[in-house]
PDB file of C-alpha atoms in Angstrom:
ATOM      1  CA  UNK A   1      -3.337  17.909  -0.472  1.00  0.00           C
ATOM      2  CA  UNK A   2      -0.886  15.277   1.252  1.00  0.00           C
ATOM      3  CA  UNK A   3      -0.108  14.250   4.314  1.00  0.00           C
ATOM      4  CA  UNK A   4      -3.418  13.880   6.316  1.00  0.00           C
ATOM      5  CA  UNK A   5      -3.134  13.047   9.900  1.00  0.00           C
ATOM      6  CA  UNK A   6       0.650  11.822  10.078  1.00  0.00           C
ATOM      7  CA  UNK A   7       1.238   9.217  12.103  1.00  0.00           C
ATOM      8  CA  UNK A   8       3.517  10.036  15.423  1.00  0.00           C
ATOM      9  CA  UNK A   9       4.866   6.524  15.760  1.00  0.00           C
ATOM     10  CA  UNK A  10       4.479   4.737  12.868  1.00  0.00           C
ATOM     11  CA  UNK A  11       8.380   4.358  12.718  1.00  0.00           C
ATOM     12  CA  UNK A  12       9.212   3.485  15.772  1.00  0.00           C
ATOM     13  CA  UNK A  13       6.652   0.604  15.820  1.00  0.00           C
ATOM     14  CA  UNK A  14       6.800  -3.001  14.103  1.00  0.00           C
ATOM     15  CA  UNK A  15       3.639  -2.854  12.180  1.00  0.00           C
ATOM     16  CA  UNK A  16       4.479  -2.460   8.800  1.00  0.00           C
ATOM     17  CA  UNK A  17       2.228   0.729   7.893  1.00  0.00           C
ATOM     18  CA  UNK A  18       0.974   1.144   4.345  1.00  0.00           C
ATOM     19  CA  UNK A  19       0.821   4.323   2.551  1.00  0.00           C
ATOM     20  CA  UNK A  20      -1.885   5.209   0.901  1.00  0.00           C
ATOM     21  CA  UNK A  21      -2.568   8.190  -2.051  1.00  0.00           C
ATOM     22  CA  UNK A  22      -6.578   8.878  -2.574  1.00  0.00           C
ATOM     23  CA  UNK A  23      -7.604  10.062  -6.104  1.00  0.00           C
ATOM     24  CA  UNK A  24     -11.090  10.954  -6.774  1.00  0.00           C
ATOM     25  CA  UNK A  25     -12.729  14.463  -8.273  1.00  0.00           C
ATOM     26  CA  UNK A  26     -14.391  14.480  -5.021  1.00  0.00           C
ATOM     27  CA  UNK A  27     -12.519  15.571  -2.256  1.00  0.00           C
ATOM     28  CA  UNK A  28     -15.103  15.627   0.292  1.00  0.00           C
ATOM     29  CA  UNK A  29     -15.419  12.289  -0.939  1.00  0.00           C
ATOM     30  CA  UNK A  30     -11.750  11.520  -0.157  1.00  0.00           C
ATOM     31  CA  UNK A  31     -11.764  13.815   3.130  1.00  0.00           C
ATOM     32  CA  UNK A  32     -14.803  11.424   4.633  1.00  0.00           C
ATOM     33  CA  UNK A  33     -12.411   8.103   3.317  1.00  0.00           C
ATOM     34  CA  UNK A  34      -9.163   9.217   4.829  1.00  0.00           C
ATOM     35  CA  UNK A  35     -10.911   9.819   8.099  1.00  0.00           C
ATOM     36  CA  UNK A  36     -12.260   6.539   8.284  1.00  0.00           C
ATOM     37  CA  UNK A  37      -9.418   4.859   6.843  1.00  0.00           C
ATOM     38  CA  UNK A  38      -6.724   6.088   9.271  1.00  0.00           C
ATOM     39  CA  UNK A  39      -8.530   4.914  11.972  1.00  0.00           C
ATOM     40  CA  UNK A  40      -6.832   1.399  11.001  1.00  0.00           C
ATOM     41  CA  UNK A  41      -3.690   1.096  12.563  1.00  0.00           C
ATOM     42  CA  UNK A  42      -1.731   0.021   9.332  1.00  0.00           C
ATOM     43  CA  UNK A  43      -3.215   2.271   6.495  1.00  0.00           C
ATOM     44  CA  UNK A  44      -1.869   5.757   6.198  1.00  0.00           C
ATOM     45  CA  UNK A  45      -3.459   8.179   3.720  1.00  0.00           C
ATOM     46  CA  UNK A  46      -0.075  10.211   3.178  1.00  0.00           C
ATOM     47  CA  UNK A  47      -2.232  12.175   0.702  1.00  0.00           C
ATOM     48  CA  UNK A  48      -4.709  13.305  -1.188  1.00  0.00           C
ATOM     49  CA  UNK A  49      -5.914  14.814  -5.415  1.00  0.00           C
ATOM     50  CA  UNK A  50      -8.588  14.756  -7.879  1.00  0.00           C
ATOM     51  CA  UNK A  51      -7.882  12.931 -11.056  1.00  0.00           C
ATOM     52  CA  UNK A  52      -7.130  16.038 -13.265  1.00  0.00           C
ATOM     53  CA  UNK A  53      -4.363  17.553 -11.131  1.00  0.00           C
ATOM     54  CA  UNK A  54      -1.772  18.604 -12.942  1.00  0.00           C
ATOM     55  CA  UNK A  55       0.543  17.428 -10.653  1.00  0.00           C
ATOM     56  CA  UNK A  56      -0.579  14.083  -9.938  1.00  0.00           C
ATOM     57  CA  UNK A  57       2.472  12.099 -11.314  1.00  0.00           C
ATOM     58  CA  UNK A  58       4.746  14.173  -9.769  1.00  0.00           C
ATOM     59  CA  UNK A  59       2.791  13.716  -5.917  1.00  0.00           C
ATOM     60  CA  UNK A  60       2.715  10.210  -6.829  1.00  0.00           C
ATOM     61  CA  UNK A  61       6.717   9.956  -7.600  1.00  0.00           C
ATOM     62  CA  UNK A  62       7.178  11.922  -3.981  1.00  0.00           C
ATOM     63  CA  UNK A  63       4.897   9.746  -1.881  1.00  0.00           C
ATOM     64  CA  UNK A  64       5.879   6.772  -3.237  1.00  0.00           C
ATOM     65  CA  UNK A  65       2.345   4.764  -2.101  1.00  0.00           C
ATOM     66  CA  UNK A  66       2.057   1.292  -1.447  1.00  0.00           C
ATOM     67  CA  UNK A  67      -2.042   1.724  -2.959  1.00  0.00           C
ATOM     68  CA  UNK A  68      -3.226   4.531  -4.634  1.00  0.00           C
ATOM     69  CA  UNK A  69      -7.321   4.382  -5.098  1.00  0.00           C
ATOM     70  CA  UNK A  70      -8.716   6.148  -7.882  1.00  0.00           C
ATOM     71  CA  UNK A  71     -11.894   6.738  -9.643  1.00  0.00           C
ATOM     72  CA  UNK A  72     -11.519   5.547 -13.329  1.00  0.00           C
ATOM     73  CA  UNK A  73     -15.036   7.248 -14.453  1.00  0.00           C
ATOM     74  CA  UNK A  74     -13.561  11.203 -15.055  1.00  0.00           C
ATOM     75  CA  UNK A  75     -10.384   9.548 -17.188  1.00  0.00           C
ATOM     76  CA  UNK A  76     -12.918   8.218 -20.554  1.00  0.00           C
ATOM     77  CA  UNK A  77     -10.950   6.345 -23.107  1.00  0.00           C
ATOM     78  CA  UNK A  78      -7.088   8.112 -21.195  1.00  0.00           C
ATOM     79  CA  UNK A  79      -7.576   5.421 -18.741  1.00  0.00           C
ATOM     80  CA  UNK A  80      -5.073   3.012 -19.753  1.00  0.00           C
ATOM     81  CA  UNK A  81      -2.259   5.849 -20.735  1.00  0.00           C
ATOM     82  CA  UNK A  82      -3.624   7.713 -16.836  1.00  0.00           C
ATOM     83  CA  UNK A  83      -2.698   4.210 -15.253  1.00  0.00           C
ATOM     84  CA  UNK A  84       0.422   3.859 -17.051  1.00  0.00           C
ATOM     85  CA  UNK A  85       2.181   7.212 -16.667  1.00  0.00           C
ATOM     86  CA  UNK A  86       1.138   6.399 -12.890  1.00  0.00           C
ATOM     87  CA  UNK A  87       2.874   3.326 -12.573  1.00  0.00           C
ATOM     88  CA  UNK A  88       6.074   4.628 -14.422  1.00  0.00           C
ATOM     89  CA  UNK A  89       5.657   7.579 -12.173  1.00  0.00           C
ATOM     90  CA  UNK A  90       5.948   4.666  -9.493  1.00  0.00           C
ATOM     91  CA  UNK A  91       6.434   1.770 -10.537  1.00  0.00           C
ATOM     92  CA  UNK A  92       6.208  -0.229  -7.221  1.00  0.00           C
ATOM     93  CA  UNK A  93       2.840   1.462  -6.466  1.00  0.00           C
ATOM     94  CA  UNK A  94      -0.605  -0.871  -6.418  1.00  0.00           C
ATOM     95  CA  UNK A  95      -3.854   0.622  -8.245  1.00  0.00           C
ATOM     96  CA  UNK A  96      -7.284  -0.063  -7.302  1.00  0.00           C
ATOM     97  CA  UNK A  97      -9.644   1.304  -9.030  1.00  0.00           C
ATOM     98  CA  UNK A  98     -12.822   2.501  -7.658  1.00  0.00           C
ATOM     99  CA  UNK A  99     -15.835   3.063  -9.760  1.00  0.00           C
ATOM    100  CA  UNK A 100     -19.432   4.026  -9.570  1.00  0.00           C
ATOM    101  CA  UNK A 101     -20.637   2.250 -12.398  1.00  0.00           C
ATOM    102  CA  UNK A 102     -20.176  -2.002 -13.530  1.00  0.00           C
ATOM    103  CA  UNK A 103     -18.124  -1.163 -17.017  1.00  0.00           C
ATOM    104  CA  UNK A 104     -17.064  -4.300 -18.359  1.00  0.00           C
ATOM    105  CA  UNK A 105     -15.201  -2.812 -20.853  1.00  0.00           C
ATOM    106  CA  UNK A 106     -13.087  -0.355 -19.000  1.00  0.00           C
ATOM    107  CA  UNK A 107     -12.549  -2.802 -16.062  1.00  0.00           C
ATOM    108  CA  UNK A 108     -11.048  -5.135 -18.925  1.00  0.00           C
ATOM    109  CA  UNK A 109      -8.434  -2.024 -19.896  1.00  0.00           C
ATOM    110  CA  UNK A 110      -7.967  -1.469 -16.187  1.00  0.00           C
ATOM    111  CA  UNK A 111      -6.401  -5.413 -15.425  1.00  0.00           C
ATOM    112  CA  UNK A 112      -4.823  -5.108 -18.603  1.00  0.00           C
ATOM    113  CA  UNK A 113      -2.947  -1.959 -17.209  1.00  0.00           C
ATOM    114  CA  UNK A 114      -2.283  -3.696 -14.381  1.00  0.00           C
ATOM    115  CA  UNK A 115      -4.814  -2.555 -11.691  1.00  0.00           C
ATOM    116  CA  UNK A 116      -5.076  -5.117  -8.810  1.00  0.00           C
ATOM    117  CA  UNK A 117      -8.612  -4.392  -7.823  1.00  0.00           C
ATOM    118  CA  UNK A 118     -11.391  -3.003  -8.484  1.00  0.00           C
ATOM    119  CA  UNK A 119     -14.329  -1.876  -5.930  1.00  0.00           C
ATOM    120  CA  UNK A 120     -17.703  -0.757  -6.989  1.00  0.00           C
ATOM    121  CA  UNK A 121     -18.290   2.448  -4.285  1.00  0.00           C
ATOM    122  CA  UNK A 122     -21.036   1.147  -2.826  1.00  0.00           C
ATOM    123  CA  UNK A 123     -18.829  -1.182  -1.183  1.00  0.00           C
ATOM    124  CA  UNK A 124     -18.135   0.067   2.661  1.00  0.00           C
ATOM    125  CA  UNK A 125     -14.878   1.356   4.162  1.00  0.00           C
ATOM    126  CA  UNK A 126     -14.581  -1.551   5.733  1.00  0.00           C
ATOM    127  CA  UNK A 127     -14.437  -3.855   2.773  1.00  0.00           C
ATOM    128  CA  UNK A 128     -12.216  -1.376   0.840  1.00  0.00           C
ATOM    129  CA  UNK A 129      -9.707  -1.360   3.618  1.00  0.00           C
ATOM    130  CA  UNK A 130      -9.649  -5.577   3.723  1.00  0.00           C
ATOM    131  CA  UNK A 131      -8.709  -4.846  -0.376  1.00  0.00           C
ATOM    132  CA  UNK A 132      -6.245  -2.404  -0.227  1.00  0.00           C
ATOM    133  CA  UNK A 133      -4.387  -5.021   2.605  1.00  0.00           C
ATOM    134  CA  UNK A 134      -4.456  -7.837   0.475  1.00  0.00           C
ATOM    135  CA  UNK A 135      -2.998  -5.836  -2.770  1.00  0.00           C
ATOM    136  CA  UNK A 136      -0.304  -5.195  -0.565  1.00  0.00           C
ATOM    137  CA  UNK A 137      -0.144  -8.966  -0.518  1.00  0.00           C
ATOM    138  CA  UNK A 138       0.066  -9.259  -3.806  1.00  0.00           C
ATOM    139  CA  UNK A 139      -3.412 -10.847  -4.219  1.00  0.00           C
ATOM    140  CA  UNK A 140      -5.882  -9.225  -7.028  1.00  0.00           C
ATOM    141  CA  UNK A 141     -10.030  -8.503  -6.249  1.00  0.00           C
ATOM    142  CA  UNK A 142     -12.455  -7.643  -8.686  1.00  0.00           C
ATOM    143  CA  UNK A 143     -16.265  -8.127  -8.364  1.00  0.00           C
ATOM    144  CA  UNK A 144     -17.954 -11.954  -9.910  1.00  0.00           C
ATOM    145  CA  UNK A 145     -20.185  -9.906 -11.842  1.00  0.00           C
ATOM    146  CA  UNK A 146     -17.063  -8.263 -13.721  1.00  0.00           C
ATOM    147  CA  UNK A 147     -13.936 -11.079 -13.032  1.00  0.00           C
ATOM    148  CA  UNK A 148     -15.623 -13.766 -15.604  1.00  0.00           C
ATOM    149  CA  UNK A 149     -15.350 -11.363 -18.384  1.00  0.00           C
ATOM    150  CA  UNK A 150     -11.721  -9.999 -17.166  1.00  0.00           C
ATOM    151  CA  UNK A 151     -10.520 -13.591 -16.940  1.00  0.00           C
ATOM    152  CA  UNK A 152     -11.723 -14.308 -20.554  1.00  0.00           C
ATOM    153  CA  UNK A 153     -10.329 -11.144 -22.240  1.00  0.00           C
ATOM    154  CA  UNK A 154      -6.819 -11.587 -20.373  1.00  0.00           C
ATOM    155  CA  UNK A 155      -6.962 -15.549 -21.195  1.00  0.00           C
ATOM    156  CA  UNK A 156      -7.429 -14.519 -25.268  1.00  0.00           C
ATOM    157  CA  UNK A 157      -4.730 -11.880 -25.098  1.00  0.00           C
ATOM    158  CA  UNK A 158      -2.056 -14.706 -23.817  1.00  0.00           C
ATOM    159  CA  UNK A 159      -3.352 -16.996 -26.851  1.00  0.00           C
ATOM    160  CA  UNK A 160      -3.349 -14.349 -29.050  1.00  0.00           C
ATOM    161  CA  UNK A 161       0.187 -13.562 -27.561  1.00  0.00           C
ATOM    162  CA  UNK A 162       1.181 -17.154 -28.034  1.00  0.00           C
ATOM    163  CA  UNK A 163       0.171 -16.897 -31.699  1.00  0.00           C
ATOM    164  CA  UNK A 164       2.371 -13.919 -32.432  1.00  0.00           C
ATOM    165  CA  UNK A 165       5.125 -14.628 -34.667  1.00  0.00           C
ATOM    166  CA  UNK A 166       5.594 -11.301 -36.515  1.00  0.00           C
ATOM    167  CA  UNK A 167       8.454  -8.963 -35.520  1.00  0.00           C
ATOM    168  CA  UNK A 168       5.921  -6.197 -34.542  1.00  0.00           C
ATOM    169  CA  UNK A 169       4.181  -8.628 -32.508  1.00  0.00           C
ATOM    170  CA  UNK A 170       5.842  -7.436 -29.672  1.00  0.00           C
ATOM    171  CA  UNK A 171       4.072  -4.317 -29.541  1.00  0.00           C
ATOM    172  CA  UNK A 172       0.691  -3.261 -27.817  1.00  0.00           C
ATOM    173  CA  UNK A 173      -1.813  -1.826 -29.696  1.00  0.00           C
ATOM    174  CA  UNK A 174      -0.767   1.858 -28.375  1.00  0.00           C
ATOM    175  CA  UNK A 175       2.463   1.231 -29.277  1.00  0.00           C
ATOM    176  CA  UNK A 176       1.687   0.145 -32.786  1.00  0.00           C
ATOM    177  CA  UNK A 177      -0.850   3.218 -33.692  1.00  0.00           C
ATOM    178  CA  UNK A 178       2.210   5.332 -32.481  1.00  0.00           C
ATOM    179  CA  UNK A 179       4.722   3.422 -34.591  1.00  0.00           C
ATOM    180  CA  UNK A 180       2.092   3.674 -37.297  1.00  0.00           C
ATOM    181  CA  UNK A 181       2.040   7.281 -37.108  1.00  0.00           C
ATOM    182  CA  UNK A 182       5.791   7.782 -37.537  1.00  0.00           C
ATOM    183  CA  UNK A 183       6.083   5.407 -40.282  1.00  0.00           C
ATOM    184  CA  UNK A 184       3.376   8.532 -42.086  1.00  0.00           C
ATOM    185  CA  UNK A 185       5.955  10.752 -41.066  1.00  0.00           C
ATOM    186  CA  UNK A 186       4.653  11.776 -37.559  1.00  0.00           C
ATOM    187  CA  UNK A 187       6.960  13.643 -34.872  1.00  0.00           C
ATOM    188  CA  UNK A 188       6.363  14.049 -31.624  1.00  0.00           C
ATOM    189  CA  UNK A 189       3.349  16.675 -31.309  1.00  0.00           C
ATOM    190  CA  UNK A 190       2.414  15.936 -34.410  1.00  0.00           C
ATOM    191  CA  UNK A 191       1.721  12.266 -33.001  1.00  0.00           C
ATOM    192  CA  UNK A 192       0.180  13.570 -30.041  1.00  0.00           C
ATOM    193  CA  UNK A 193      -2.284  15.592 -31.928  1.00  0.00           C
ATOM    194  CA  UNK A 194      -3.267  12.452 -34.151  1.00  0.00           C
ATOM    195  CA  UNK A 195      -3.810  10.324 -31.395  1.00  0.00           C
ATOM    196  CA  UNK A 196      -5.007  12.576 -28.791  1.00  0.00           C
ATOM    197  CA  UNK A 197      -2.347  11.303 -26.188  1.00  0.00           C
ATOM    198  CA  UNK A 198       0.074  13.369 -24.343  1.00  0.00           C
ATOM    199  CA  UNK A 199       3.492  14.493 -25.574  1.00  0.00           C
ATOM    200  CA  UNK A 200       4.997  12.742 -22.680  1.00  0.00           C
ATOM    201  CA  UNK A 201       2.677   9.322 -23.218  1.00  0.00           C
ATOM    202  CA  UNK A 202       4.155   9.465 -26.990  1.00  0.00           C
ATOM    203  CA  UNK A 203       8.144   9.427 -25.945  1.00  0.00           C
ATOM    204  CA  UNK A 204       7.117   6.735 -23.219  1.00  0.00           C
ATOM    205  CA  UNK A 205       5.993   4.614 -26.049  1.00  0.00           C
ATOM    206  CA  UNK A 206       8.580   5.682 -28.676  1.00  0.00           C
ATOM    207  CA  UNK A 207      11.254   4.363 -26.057  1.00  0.00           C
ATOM    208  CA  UNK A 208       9.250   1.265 -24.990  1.00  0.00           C
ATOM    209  CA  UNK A 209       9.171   0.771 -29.292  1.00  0.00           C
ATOM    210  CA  UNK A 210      12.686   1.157 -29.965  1.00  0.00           C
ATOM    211  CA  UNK A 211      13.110  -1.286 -26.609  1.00  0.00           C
ATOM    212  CA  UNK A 212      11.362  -3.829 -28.123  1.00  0.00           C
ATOM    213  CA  UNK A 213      12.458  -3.729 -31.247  1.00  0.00           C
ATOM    214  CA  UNK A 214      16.031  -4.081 -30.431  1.00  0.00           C
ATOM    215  CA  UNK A 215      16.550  -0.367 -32.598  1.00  0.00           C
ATOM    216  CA  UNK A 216      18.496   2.775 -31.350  1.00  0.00           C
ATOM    217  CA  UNK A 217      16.206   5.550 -33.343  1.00  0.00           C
ATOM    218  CA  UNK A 218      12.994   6.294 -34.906  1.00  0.00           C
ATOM    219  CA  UNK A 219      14.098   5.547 -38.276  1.00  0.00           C
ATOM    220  CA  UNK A 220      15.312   2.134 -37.745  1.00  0.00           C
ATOM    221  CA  UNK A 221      11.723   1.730 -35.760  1.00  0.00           C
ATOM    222  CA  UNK A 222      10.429   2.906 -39.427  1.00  0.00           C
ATOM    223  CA  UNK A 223      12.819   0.545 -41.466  1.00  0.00           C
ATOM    224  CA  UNK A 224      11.283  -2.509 -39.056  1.00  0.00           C
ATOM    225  CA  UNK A 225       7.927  -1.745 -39.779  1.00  0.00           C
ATOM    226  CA  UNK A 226       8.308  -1.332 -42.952  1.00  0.00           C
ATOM    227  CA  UNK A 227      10.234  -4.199 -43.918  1.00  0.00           C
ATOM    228  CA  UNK A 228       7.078  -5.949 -41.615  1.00  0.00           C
ATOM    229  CA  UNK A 229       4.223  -4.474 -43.911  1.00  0.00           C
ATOM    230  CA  UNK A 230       3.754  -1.542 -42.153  1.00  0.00           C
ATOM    231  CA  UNK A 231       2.944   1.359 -44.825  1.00  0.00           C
ATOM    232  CA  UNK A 232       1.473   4.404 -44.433  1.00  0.00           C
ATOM    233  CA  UNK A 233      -2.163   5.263 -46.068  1.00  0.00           C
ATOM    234  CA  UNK A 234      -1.920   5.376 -49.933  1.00  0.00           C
ATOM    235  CA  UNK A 235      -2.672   9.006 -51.518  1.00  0.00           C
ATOM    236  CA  UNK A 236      -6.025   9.780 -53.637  1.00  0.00           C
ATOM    237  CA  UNK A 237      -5.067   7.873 -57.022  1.00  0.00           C
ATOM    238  CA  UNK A 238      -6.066  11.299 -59.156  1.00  0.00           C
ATOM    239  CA  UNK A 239      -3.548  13.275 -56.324  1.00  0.00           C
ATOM    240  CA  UNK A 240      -0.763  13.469 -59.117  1.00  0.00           C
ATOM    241  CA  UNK A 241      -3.112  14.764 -61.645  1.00  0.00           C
ATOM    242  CA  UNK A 242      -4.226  17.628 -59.218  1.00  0.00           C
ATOM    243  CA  UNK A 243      -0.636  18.443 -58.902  1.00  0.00           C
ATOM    244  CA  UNK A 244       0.363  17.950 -62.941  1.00  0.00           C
ATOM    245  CA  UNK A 245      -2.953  20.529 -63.863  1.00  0.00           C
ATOM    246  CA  UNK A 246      -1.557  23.297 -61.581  1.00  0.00           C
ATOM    247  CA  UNK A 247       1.997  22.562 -62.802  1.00  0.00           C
ATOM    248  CA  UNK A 248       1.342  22.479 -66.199  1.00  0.00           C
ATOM    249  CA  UNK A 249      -0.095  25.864 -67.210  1.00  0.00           C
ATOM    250  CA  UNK A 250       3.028  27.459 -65.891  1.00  0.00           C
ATOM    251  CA  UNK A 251       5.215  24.833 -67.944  1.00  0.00           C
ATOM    252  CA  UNK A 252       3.576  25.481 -70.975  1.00  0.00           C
ATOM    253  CA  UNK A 253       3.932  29.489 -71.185  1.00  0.00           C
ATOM    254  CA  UNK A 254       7.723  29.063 -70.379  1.00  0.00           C
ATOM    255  CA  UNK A 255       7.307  26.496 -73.459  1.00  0.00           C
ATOM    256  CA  UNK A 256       5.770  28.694 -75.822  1.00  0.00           C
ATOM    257  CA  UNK A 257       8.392  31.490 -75.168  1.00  0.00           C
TER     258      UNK A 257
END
């Protein structure tokens, strides 16, 4: 659902009106926000989704919001690759997460992915609308009891950053378990499967790999890592005996011919 209570004169006035996308599994839950929310003269809920709609990306990519809200509970462990396939869906867009619960561990993966804020629900309309204004301002919110432990995790990922010296250093973790998986001799699906990502999240990493890597194709991604230390998993040590005991018997009887 999109579109909610278009504004007549939003573009013949000078207030600079900011669009906003609502995602939550519960639409009344979105219904009651958007009614209180356009009530502000400079927030526009140009639509509306639950987190599993198919079409989510694509309604993001054709509204084009300045904020899209969202409730990071339903997505599990898919948050970070949800976030990201919604900011390359738009990249110019600015995420706040909402959330029911205080998870210091997924509000750490949600400022890693880049969300500007994030608002526990039992915050009011009120104070959600002064956020979503000052994302729009560039400026970041998350609550004290979850910011001390954000701060800290994003502070060791720049040391550990600045400690890098490796050629695959470059990568995220993502994109090294994908760039593991084709060094095993993973393709596409196949890489999907293993990792339980989308076929879409896979090539979005596979080009941000080759990117970074300064390669033009998947096999000179594999020569890199390689040449890095990168091998695949070493087979059973008694694997070519297996294969020499069912070979054998056949060899032998063409022998004794």
């Amino acid at each position: 659902m999109h579109e909610d209570h278009t504004p007549t004169d939003v573009h013949s006035s000078q207030m600079n009106v900011r669009r906003l996308l609502l995602v939550d599994d519960h639409l009344m839950l979105t219904e009651a926000l958007a009614a209180r929310l356009t009530g502000a003269d400079d927030l526009w809920v140009a639509g509306r989704c639950t987190t599993d709609d198919p079409h989510l990306f694509e309604l993001t990519r054709q509204l084009r919001p300045d904020v899209l809200t969202i409730e990071v509970q339903p997505l599990g462990s898919a948050v970070e690759d949800v976030l990201r396939k919604l900011f390359e869906a738009w990249p110019a867009v600015n995420i706040v997460a909402l959330s029911a619960e205080h998870d210091v561990e997924r509000a750490v993966s949600a400022a890693r992915a880049g969300v500007a804020a994030w608002v526990p629900k039992e915050c009011g309309a009120d104070q959600l609308a002064e956020v979503l204004r000052g994302v729009c301002q560039g400026h970041s919110w998350y609550p004290p009891e979850l910011l001390g432990p954000v701060l800290r995790e994003l502070r060791a990922d720049v040391r550990q950053a600045a400690d890098r010296t490796g050629p695959l250093d470059v990568l995220s973790p993502r994109e090294l378990d994908v760039l593991s998986s084709m060094v095993e001799g993973r393709h596409g699906r196949q890489v999907a499967e293993h990792l339980s990502i989308s076929i879409d999240t896979v090539r979005a990493h596979t080009r941000s790999i080759l990117t970074k890597l300064g390669v033009h194709s998947r096999l000179e991604a594999v020569r890199v890592a390689r040449a890095a230390g990168m091998r695949p998993p070493e087979q059973p040590a008694d694997l070519p005996v297996q294969a020499m005991s069912l070979v054998a018997p056949s060899f032998d009887r063409r022998c004794a011919r």
